[in-house]
Coordinates of C-alpha atoms in Angstrom, one line a residue:
X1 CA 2.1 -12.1 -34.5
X2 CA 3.1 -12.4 -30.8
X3 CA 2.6 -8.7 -30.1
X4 CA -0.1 -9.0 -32.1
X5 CA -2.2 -11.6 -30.0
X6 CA -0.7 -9.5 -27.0
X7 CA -2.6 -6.7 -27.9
X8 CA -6.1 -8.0 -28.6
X9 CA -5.7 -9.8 -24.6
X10 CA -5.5 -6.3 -23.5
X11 CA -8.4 -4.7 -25.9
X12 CA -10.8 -7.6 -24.9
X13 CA -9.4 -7.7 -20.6
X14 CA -10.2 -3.5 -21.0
X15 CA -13.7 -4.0 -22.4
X16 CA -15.0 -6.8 -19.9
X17 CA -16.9 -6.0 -16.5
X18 CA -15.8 -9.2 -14.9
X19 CA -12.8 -11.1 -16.1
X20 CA -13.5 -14.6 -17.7
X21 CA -11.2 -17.5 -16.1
X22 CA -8.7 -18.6 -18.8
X23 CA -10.5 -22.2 -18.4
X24 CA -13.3 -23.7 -16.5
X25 CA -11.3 -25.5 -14.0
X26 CA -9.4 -22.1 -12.7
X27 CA -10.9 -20.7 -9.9
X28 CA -8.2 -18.5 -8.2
X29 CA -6.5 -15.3 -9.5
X30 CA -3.0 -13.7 -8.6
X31 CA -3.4 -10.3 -9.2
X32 CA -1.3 -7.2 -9.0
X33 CA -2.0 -3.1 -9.4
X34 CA 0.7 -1.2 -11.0
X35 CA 0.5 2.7 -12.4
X36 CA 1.6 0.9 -15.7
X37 CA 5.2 2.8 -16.5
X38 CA 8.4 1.2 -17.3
X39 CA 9.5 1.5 -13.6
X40 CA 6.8 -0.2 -12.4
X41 CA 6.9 -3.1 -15.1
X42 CA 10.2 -4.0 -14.1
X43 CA 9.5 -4.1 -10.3
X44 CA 6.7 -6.0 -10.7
X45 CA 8.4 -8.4 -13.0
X46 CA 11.1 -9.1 -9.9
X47 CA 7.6 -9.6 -7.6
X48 CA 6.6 -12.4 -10.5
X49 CA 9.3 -14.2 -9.6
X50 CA 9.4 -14.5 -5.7
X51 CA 5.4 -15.2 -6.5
X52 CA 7.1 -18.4 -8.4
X53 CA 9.7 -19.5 -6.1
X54 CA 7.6 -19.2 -2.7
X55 CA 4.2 -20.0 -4.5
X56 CA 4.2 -24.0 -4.8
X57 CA 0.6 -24.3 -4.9
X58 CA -1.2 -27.4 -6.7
X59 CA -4.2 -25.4 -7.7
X60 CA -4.4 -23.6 -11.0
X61 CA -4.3 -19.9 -11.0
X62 CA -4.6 -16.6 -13.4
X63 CA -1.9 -14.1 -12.9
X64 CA -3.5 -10.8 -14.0
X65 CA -2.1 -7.6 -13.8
X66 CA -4.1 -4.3 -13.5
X67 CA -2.4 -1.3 -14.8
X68 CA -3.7 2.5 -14.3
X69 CA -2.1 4.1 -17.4
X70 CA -1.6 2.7 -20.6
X71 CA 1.5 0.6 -21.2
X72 CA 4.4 1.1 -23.5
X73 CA 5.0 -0.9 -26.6
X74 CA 8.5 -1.8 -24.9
X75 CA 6.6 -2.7 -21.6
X76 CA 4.4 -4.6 -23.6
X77 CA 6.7 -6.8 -25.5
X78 CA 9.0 -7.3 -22.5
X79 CA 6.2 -8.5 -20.7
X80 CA 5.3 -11.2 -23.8
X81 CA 8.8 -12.1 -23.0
X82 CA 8.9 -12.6 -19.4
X83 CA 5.7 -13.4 -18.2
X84 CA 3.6 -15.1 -21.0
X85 CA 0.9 -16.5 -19.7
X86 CA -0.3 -13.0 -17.2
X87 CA -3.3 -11.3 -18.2
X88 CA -3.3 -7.2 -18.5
X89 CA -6.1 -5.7 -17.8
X90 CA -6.8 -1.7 -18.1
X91 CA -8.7 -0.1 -15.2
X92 CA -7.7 3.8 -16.3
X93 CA -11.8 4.1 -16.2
X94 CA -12.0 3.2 -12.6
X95 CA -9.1 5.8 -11.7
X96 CA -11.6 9.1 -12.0
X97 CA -12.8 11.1 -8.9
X98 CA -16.1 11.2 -8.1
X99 CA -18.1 13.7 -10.3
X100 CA -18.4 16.8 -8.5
X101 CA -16.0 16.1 -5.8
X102 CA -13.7 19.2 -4.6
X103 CA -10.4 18.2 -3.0
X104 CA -8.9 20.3 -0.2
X105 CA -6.5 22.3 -1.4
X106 CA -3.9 20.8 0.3
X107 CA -4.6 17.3 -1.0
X108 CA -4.3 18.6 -4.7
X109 CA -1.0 20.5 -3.9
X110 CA 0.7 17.9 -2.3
X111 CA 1.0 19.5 1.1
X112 CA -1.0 16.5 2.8
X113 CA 0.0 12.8 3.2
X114 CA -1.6 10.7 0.5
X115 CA -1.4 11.8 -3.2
X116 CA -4.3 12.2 -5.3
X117 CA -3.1 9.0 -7.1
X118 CA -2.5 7.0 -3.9
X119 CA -6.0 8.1 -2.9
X120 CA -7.5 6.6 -6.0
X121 CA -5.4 3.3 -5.5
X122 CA -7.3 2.7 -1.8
X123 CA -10.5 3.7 -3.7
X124 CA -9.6 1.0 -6.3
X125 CA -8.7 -1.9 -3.6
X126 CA -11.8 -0.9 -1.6
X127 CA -14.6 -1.1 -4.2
X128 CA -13.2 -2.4 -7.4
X129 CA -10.8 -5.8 -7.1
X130 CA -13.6 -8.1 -6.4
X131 CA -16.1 -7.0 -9.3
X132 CA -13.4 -7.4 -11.9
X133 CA -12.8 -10.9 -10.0
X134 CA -15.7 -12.1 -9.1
X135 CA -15.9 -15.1 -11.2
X136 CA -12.7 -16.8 -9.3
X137 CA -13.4 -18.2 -6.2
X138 CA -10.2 -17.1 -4.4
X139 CA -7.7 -13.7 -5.6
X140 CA -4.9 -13.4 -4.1
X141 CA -3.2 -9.7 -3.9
X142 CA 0.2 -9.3 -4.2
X143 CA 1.5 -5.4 -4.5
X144 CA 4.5 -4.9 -6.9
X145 CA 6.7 -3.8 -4.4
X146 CA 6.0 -7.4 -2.2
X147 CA 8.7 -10.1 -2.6
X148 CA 7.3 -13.4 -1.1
X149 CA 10.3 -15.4 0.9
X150 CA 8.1 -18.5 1.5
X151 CA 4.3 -20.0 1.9
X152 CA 4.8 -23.0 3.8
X153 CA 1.2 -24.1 2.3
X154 CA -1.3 -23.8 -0.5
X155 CA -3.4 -20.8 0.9
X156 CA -5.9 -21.6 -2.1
X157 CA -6.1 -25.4 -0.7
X158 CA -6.3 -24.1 2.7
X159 CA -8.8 -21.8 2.5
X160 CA -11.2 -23.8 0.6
X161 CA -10.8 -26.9 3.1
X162 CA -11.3 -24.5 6.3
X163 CA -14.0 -22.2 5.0
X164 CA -12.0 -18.8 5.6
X165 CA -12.9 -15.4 3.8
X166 CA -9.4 -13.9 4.1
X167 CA -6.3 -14.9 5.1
X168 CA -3.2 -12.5 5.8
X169 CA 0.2 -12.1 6.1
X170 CA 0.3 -9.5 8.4
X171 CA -1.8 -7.3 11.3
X172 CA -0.4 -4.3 12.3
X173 CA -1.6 -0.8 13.7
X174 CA -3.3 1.9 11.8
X175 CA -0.7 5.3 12.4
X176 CA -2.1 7.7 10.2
X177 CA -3.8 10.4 12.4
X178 CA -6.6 11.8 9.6
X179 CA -7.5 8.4 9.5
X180 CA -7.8 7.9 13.2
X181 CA -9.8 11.1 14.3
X182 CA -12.1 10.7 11.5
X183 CA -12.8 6.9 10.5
X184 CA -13.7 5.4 14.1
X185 CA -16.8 8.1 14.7
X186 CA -18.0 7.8 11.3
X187 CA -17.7 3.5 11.8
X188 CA -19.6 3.9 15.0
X189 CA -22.0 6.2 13.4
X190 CA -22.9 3.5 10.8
X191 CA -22.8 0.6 12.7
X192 CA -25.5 2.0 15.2
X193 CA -27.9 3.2 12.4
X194 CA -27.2 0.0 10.5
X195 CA -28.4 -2.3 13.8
X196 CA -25.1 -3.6 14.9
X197 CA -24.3 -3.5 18.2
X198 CA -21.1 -0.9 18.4
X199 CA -19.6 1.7 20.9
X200 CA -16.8 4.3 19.8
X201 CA -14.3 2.2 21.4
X202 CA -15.0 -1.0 19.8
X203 CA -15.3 0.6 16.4
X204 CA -12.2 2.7 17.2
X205 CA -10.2 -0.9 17.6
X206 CA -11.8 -2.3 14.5
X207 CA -9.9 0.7 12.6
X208 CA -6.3 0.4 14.5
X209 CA -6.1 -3.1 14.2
X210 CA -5.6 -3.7 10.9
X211 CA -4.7 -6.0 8.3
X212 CA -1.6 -5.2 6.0
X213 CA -3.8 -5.2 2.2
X214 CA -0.9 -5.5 0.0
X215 CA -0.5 -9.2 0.5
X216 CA -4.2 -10.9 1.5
X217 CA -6.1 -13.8 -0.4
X218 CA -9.6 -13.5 0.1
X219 CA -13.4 -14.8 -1.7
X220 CA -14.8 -12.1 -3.5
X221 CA -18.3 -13.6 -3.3
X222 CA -17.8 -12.8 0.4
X223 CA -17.6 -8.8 -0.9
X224 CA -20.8 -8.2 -2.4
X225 CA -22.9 -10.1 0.1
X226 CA -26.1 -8.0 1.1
X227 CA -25.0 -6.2 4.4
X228 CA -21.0 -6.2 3.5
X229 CA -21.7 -4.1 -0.1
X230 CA -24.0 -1.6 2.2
X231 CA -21.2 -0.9 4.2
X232 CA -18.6 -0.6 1.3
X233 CA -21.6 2.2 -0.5
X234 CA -21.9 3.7 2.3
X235 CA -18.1 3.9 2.6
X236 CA -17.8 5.1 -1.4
X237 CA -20.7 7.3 -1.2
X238 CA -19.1 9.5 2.4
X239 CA -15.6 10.5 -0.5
X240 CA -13.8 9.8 2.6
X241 CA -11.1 7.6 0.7
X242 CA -10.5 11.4 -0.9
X243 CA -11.3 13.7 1.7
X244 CA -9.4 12.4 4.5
X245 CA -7.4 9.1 2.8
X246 CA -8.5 6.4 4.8
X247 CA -6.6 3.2 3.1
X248 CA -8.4 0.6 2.1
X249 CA -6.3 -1.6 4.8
X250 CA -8.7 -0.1 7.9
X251 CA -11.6 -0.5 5.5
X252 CA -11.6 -3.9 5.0
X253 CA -10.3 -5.1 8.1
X254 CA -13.6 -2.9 9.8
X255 CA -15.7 -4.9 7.2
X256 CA -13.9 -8.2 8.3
X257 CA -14.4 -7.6 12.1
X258 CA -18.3 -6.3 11.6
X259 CA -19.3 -9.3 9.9
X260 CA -16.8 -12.3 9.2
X261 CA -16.8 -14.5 12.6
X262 CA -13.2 -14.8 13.6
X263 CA -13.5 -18.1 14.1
X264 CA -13.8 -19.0 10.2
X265 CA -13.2 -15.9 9.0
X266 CA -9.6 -15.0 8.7
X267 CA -6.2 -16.9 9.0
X268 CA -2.4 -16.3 9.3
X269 CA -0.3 -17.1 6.2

């Protein structure tokens, strides 16, 4: 009967555009990407449980797990076991290329930096998260391979008391050349057309300095606002994610400094 139950949460989380809260009063999300084998399941469970010792938030959350391929029956029932009240949610559908795309050769040998797969992972975390959880007023991404030592507050309480859009455990510096001699120019290039005021420089700093995406909370409202959802389109639509493998770290952290005010847009967790 347990597996049972199990199984029809993953049959209805597969089917839905936007996940339902589990109740009215939750309004955050915990969520996680994993390729969905046994490897993966058992990393992630280890990430579950720093999540539970560092995370001693108030505020009521869903823990949902998206998972690229199809899970076993054993990773299935171990996670009944283990983690009982996450949600699993299939996103295979939103792992395709686009229709017509031809990779360079060297991307589909493996003779480039970025797999195919990892290229479909910073297409995911660029344009898909916050559609599949936009009715929660806060997600918060933690990557399977992210072991949280401490929060010294409730970034859920926190965020909604101060306004932010995103907060962050880490900036660092964008390194991957590809990246760098493509992104900046085609940044600039958009930001002119689109009426913002931008020079290659500025747009070449909103690219380096980045922030680290596999730990962020962040609205997802704030995603498909007007001007912000322009910018990711035009972002999806240029197969750049593919073609040269710009992360989705540089992407949103451009999208942050073109049009979240610093000032209550982003904070250090």
């Amino acid at each position: 009967l347990r597996l049972g139950l199990l199984q029809a949460v993953f049959a209805a989380a597969a089917a839905a555009t936007a996940i339902e809260p589990s109740a009215a009063d939750v309004r955050n999300a915990v969520f996680t990407l994993v390729r969905g084998n046994d490897d993966d399941i058992n990393v992630y469970l280890e990430t579950a449980k720093c999540m539970r010792r560092a995370l001693g938030v108030e505020e009521k959350f869903d823990q949902i797990l998206f998972h690229e391929q199809a899970l076993s029956e054993d990773a299935r029932t171990l996670l009944a076991e283990e983690e009982p009240n996450a949600r699993f949610v299939d996103v295979n559908d939103l792992f395709n290329l686009p229709a017509g795309l031809a990779l360079p050769a060297a991307v589909t040998l493996g003779q480039t930096e970025g797999s195919v797969g990892y290229r479909k992972m910073c297409n995911f975390m660029a344009n898909e998260w916050y559609r599949l959880l936009g009715k929660y007023e806060l997600a918060m991404r933690v990557d399977e391979d992210v072991c949280i030592q401490q929060i010294t507050l409730d970034p859920f309480a926190e965020m909604k008391s101060k306004g932010y859009v995103y907060a962050y455990g880490l900036q660092t510096t964008e390194d991957h050349q590809e990246t760098l001699d493509t992104f900046p120019e085609w940044l600039h290039g958009y930001s002119s057309k689109a009426g913002l005021e931008s020079t290659l420089e500025s747009a070449t700093a909103l690219v380096t300095n980045m922030y680290f995406s596999n730990f962020f909370v962040s609205r997802p409202a704030w995603w498909v606002q007007p001007e912000v959802q322009a910018y990711l389109s035009a972002i999806k639509a240029s197969h750049n994610i593919f073609l040269h493998r710009w992360g989705d770290a540089p992407i949103q952290s451009a999208a942050l400094g073109l049009f979240a005010p610093a000032e209550i847009g982003r904070a250090h967790v």
